CSV table of C-alpha atoms and ligand atoms in Angstrom, one decimal:
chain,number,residue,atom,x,y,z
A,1174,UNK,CA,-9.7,26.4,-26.3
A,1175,UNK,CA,-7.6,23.2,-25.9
A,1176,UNK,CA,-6.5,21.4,-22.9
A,1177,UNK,CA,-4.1,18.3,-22.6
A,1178,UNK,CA,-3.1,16.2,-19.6
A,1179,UNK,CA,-1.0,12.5,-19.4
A,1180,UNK,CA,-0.8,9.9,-16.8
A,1181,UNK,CA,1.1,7.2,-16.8
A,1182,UNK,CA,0.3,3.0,-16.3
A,1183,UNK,CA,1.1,0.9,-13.4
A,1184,UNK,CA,2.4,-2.7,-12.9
A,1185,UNK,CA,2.3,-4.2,-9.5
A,1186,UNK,CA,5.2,-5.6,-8.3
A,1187,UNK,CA,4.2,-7.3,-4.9
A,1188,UNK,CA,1.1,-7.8,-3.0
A,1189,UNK,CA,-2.0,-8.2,-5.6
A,1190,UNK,CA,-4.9,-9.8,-4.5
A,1191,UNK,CA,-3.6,-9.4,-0.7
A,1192,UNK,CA,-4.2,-5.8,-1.1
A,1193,UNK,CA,-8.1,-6.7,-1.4
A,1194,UNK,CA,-7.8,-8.3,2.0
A,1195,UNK,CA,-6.0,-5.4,4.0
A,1196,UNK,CA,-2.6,-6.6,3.0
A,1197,UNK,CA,0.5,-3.9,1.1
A,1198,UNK,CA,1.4,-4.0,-2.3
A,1199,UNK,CA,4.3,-2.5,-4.0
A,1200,UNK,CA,3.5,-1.1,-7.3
A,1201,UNK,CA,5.4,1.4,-9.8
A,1202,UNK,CA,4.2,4.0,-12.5
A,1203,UNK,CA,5.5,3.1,-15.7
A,1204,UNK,CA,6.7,5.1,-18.6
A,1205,UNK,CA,3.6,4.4,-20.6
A,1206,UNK,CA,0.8,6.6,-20.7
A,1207,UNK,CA,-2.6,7.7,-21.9
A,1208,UNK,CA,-2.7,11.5,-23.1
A,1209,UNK,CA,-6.0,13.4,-23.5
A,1210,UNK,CA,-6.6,16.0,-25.7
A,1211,UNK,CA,-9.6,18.4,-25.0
A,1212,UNK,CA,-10.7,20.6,-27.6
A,1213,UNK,CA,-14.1,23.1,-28.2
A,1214,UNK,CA,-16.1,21.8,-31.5
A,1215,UNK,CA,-18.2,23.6,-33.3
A,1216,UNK,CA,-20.7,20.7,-32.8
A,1217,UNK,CA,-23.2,20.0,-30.0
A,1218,UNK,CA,-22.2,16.6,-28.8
A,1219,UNK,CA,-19.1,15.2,-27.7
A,1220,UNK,CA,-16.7,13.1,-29.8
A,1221,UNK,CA,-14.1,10.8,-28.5
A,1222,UNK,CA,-11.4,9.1,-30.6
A,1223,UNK,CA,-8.9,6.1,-29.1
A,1224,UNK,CA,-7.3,5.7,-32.3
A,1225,UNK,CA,-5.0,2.9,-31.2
A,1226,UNK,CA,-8.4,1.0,-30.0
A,1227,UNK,CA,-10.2,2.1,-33.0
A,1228,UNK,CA,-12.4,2.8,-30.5
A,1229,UNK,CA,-14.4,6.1,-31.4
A,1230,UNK,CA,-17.8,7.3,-28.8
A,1231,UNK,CA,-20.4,10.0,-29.3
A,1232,UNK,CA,-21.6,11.6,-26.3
A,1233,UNK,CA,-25.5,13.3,-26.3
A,1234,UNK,CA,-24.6,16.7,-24.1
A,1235,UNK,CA,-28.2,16.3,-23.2
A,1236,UNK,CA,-29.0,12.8,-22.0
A,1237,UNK,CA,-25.0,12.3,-21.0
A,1238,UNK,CA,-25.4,8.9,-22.5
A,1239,UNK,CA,-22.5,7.7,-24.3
A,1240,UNK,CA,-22.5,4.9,-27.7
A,1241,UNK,CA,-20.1,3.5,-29.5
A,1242,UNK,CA,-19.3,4.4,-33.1
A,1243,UNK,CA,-17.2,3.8,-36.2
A,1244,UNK,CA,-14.6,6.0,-37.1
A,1245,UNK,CA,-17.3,7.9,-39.2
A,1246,UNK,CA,-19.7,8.0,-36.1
A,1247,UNK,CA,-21.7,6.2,-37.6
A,1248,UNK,CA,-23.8,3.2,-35.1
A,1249,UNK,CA,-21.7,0.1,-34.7
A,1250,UNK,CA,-22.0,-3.0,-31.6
A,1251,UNK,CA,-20.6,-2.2,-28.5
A,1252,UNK,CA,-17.0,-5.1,-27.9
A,1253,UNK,CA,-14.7,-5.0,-25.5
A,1254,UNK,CA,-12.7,-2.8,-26.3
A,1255,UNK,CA,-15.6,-0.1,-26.3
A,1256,UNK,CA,-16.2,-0.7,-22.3
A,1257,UNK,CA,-13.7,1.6,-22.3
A,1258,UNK,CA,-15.6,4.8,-23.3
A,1259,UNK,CA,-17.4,4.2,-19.9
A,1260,UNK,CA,-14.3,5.7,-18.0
A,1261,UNK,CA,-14.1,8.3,-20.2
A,1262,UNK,CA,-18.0,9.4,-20.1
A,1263,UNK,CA,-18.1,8.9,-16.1
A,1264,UNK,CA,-14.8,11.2,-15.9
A,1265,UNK,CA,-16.9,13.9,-17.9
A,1266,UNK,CA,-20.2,13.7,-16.1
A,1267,UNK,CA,-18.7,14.3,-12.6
A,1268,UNK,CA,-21.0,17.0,-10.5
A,1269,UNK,CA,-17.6,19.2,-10.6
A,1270,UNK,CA,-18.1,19.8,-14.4
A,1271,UNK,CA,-20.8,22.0,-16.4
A,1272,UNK,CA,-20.3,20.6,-20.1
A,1273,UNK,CA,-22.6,23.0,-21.8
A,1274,UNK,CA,-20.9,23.0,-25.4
A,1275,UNK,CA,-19.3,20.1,-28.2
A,1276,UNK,CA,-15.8,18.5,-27.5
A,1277,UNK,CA,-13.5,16.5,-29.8
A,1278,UNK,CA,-11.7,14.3,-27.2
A,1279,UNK,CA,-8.6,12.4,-28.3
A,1280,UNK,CA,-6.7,9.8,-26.2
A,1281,UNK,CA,-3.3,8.4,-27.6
A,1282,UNK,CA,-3.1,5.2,-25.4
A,1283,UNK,CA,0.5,3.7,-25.3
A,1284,UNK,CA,-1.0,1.1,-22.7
A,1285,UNK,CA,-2.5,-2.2,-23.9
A,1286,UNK,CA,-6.0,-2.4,-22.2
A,1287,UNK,CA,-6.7,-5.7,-20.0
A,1288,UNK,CA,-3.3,-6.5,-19.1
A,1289,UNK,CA,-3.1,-5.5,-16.3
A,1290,UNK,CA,-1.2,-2.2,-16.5
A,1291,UNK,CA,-4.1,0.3,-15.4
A,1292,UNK,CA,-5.1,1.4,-19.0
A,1293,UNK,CA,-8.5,2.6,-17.5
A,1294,UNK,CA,-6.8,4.2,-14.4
A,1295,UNK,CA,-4.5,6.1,-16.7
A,1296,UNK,CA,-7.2,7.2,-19.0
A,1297,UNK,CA,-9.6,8.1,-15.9
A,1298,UNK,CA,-6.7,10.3,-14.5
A,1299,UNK,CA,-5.5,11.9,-17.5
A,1300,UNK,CA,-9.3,13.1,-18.4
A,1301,UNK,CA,-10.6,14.1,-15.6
A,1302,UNK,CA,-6.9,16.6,-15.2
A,1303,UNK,CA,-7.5,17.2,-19.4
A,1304,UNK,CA,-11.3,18.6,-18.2
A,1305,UNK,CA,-10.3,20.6,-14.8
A,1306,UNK,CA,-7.5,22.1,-17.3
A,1307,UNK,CA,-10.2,22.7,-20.0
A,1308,UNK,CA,-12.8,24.5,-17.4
A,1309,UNK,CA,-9.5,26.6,-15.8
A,1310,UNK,CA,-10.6,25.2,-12.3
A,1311,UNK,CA,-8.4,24.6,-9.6
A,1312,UNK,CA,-7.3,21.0,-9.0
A,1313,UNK,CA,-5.1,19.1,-6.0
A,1314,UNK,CA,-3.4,15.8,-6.7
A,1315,UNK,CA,-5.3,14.6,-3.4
A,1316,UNK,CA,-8.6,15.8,-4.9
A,1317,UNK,CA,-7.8,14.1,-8.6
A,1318,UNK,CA,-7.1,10.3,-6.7
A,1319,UNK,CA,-10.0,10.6,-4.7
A,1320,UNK,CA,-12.2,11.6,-8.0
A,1321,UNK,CA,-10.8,8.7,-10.5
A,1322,UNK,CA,-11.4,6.1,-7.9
A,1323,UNK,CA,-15.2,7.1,-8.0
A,1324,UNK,CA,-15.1,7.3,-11.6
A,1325,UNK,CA,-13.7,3.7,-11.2
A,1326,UNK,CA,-16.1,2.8,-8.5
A,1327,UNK,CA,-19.1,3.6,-10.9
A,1328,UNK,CA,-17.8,1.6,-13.9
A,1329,UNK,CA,-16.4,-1.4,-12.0
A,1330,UNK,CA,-18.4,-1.6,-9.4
A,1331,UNK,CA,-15.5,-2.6,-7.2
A,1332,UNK,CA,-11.8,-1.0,-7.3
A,1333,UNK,CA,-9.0,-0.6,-5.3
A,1334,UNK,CA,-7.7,2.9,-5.2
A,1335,UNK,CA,-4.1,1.4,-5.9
A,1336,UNK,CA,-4.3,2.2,-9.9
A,1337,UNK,CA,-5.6,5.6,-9.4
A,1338,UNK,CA,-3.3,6.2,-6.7
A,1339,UNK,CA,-0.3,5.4,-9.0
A,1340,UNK,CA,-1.5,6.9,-12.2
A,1341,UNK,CA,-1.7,10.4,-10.3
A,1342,UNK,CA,1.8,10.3,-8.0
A,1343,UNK,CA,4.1,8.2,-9.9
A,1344,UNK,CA,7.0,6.2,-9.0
A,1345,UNK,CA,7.5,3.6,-6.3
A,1346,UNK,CA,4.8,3.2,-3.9
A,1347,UNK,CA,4.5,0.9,-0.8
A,1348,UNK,CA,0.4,1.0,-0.4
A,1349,UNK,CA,-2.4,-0.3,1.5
A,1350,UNK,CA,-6.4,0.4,1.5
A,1351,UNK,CA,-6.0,1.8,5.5
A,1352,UNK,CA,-2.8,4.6,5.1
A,1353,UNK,CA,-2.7,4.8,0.9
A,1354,UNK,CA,0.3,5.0,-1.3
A,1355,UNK,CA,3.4,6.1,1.0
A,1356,UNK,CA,6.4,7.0,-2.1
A,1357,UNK,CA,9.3,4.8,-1.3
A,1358,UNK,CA,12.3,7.2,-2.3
A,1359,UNK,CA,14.4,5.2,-4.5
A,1360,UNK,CA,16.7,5.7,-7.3
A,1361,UNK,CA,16.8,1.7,-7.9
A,1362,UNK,CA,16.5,1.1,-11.8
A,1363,UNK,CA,14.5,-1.8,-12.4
A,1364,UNK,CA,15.0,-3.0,-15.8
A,1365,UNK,CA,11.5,-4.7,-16.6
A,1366,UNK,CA,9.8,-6.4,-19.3
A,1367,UNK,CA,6.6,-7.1,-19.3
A,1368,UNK,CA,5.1,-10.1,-21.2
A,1369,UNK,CA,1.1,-10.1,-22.0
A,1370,UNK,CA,-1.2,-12.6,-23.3
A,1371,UNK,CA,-3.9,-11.9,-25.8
A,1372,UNK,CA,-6.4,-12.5,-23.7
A,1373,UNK,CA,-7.2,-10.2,-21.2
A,1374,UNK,CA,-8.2,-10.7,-17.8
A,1375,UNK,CA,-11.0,-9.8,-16.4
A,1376,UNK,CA,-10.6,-8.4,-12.8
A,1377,UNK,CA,-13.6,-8.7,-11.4
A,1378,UNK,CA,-14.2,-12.0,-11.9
A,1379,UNK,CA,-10.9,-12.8,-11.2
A,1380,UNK,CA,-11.0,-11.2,-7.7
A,1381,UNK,CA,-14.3,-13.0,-7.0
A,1382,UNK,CA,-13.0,-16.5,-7.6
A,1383,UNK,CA,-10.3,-15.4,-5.3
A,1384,UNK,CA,-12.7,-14.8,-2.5
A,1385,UNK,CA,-14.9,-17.6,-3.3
A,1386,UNK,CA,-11.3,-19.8,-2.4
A,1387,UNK,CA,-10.6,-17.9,0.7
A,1388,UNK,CA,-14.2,-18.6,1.9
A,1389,UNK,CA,-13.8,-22.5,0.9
A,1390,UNK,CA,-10.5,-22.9,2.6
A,1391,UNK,CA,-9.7,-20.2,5.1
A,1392,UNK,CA,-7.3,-21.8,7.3
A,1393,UNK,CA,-5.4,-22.2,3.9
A,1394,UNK,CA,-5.5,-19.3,2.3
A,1395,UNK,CA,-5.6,-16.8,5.0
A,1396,UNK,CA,-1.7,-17.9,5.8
A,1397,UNK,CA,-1.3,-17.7,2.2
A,1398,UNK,CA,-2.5,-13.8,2.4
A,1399,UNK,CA,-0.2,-13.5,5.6
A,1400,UNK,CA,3.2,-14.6,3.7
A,1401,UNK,CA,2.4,-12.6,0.7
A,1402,UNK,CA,2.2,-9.6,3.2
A,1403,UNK,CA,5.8,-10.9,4.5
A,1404,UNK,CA,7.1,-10.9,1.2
A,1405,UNK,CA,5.9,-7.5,0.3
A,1406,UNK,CA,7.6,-6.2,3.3
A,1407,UNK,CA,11.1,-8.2,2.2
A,1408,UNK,CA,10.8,-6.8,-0.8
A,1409,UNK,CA,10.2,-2.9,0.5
A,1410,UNK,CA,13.8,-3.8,2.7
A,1411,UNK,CA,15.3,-5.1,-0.7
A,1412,UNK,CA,14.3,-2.6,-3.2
A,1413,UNK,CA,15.3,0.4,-0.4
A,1414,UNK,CA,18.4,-1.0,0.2
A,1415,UNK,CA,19.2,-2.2,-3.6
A,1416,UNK,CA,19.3,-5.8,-3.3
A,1417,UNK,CA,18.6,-7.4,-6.8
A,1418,UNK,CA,18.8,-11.1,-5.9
A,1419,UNK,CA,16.8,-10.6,-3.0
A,1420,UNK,CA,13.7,-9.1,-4.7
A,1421,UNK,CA,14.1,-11.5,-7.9
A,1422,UNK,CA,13.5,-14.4,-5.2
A,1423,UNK,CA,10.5,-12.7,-3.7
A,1424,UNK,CA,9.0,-12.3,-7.1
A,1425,UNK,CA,9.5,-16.0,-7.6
A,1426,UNK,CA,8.2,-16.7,-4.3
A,1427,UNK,CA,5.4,-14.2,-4.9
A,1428,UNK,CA,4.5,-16.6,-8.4
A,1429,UNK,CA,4.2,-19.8,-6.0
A,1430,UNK,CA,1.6,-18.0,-3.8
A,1431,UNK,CA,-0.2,-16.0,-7.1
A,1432,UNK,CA,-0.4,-19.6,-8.5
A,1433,UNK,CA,-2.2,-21.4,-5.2
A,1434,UNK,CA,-5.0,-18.8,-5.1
A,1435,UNK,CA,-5.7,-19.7,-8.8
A,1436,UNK,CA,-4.8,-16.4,-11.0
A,1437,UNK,CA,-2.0,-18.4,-13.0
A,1438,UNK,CA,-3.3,-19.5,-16.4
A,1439,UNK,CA,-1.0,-21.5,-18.8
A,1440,UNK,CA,0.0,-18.6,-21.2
A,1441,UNK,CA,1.2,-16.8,-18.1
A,1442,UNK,CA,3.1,-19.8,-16.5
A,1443,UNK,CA,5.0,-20.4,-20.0
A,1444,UNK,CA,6.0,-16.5,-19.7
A,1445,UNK,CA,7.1,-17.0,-16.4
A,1446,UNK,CA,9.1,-19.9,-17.2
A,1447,UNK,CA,10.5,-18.4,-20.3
A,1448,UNK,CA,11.3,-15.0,-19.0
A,1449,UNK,CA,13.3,-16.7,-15.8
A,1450,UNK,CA,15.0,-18.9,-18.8
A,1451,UNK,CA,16.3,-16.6,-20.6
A,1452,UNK,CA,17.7,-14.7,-17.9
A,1453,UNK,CA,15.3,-13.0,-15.9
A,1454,UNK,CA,16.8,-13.1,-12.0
A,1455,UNK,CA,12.3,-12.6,-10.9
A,1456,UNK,CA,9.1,-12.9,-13.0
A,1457,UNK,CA,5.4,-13.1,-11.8
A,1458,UNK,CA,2.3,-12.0,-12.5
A,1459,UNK,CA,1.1,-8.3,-12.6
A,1460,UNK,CA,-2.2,-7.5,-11.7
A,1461,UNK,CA,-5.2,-9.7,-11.3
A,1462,UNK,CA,-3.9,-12.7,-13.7
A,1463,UNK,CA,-6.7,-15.2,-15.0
A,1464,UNK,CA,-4.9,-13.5,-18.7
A,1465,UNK,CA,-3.2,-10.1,-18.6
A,1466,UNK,CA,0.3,-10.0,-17.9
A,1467,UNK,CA,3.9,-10.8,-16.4
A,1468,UNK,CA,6.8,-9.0,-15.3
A,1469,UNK,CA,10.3,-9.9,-15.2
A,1470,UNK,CA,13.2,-8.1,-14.0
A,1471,UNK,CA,16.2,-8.7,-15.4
A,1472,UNK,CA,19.2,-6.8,-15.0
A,1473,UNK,CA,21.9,-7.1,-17.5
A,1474,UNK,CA,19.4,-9.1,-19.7
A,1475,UNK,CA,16.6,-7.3,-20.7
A,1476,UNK,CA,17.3,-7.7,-24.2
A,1477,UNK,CA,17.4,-11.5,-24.3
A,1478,UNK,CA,13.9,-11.8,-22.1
A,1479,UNK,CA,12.2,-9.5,-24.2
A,1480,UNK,CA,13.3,-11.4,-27.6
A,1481,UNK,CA,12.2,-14.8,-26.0
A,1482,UNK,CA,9.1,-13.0,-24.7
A,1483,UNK,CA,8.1,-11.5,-28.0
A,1484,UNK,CA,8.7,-15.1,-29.7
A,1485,UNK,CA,6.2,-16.6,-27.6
A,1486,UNK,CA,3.4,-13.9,-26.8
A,1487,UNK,CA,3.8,-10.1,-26.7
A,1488,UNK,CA,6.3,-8.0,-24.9
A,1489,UNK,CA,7.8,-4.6,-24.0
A,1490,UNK,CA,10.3,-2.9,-21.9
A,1491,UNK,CA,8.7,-0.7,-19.3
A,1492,UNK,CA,10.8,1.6,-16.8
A,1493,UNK,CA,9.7,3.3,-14.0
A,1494,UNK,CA,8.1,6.7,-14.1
A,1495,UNK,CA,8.8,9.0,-11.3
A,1496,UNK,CA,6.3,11.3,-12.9
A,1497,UNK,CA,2.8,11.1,-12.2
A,1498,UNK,CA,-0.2,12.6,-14.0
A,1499,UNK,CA,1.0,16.2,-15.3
A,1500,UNK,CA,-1.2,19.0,-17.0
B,2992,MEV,C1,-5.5,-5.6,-9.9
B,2992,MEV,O1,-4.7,-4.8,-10.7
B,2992,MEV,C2,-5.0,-5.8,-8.5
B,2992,MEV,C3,-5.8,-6.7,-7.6
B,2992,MEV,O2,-5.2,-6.7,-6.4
B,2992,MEV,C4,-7.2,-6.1,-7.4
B,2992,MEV,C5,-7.3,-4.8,-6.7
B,2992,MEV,O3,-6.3,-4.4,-6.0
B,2992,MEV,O4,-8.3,-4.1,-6.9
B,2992,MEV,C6,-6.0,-8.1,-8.1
């Protein structure tokens, strides 16, 4: 028996950290994507394998418990990069599953992890559709969001559904936390490149200090909040009606506000600054920030922003994937 699923990354284009606060937030799947192999062993415990982590995990059938390993299973000290097995072990031990022999599990990740372009969403999605395809039980795309933002729930602690959403529809969603992801239809190309630091952010903490400044200074930052949610809806007009300029502003404008509630580090300002200098017509932070990444959109100039972007940190051309998780 062997099962396989895929789902793709996400990069936010609008609205993060207002989306915490009841705000919308435009965010696209991207043609990067985690791929889960699920295959019967002849052995009694689970093994997973991240090869481009080097992250490998053995998981007890019995206990459920899952610890890091070499790539000769052998014991080695949990990093950060292992946190990642979490998802993964979560995904399987869901009350809809009855693991009752081995697995090899293999993920090919083409998504860096903490840069903010839902690695762990991605690898949520695509194992828990791997496992329903595995166990030949029936699955809904309403039923697999709903699932992967537990799994997230459990590991986090605190998540939006916005990256699980994305990861299991695709393409170009207009969302909030009250009505969901709502698909804007779209044929806009949006040449992006995205831009990430080596150091990752870390969300939570990220999103903490974020509240911590709205509870200092609310009559400042709740107006803040307000005009991201203006720009986000600009930016739905601009992207449905195909106006580049219009949403390369609004991402400019969107890096002003992003920078007042504290997200911007110095390695993502010097993207930003580089990106829009070598062409790029918008660039901003995706994601949480405090480390992670930017995006800039640059029509006619992709080329020339990714070589300046790749000079100074790391960087890759992403397009949008109308495709969501498949299985
Ligand atoms: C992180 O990708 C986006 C944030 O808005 C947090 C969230 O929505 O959970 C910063």
């Amino acid at each position: 028996m062997k099962a396989r699923a895929s789902a793709p990354g996400k990069a936010i284009l609008f609205g993060e950290h207002a989306v915490v606060y009841g705000k919308p937030a435009i965010a696209v799947a991207v043609n990067r994507k985690a791929i889960v192999t699920i295959q019967e062993s002849t052995e009694d415990d689970i093994k997973v394998k991240i090869p481009e982590l080097e992250v490998y995990g053995l998981i007890d059938l019995v206990k459920g418990t899952i610890s890091p390993k070499d790539e000769n299973f052998s014991d080695v000290t949990p990093t950060y990069n292992t946190g990642i097995l979490d998802y993964i072990q979560h995904a399987l031990f869901s009350d809809e599953f009855n693991l009752d022999h081995g697995l090899d599990i293999n993920v090919d990740l083409e998504i860096p992890i903490g840069a903010g372009l839902g690695s762990s969403a991605a690898i949520t999605v695509a194992t828990l559709a791997a496992t329903f395809n595995y166990a030949q039980q029936e699955l809904t795309l309403e039923k697999l969001a709903q699932m992967a933002h537990k799994v997230e729930l459990k590991v986090q602690g605190s998540a939006s559904p916005l990256d699980t959403t994305i990861s299991t529809y695709g393409g170009f969603s207009y969302f909030t936390h009250k009505q969901g992801a709502i698909k804007l239809e779209t044929n806009m190309e949006m040449p992006l490149v995205v831009g990430y630091t080596s150091k990752p952010g870390n969300t939570g903490k990220v999103v903490a200090n974020v509240r911590k400044l709205s509870e200092n200074h609310p009559t400042i930052i709740n107006p803040i909040l307000d005009t991201m949610e203006t720009v986000t809806n600009q930016a739905r007009e601009a992207i449905l009606t195909g106006e580049e300029k219009k949403i390369g502003e609004l991402m400019n404008i969107n890096q002003g506000l992003l920078d007042s509630l504290g997200v911007n580090t110095l390695e993502l300002s010097n993207l930003v600054y580089e990106a829009r200098n070598a062409g790029a017509i918008g660039s901003k932070i995706t994601g949480a920030g405090g480390g992670g990444s930017i995006i800039a959109y640059c029509p006619g100039r992709t080329q020339e922003v990714l070589e300046k972007l790749q000079s100074v940190e790391n960087a890759f051309p992403i397009t949008i994937s109308s495709e969501g998780v498949t299985w």
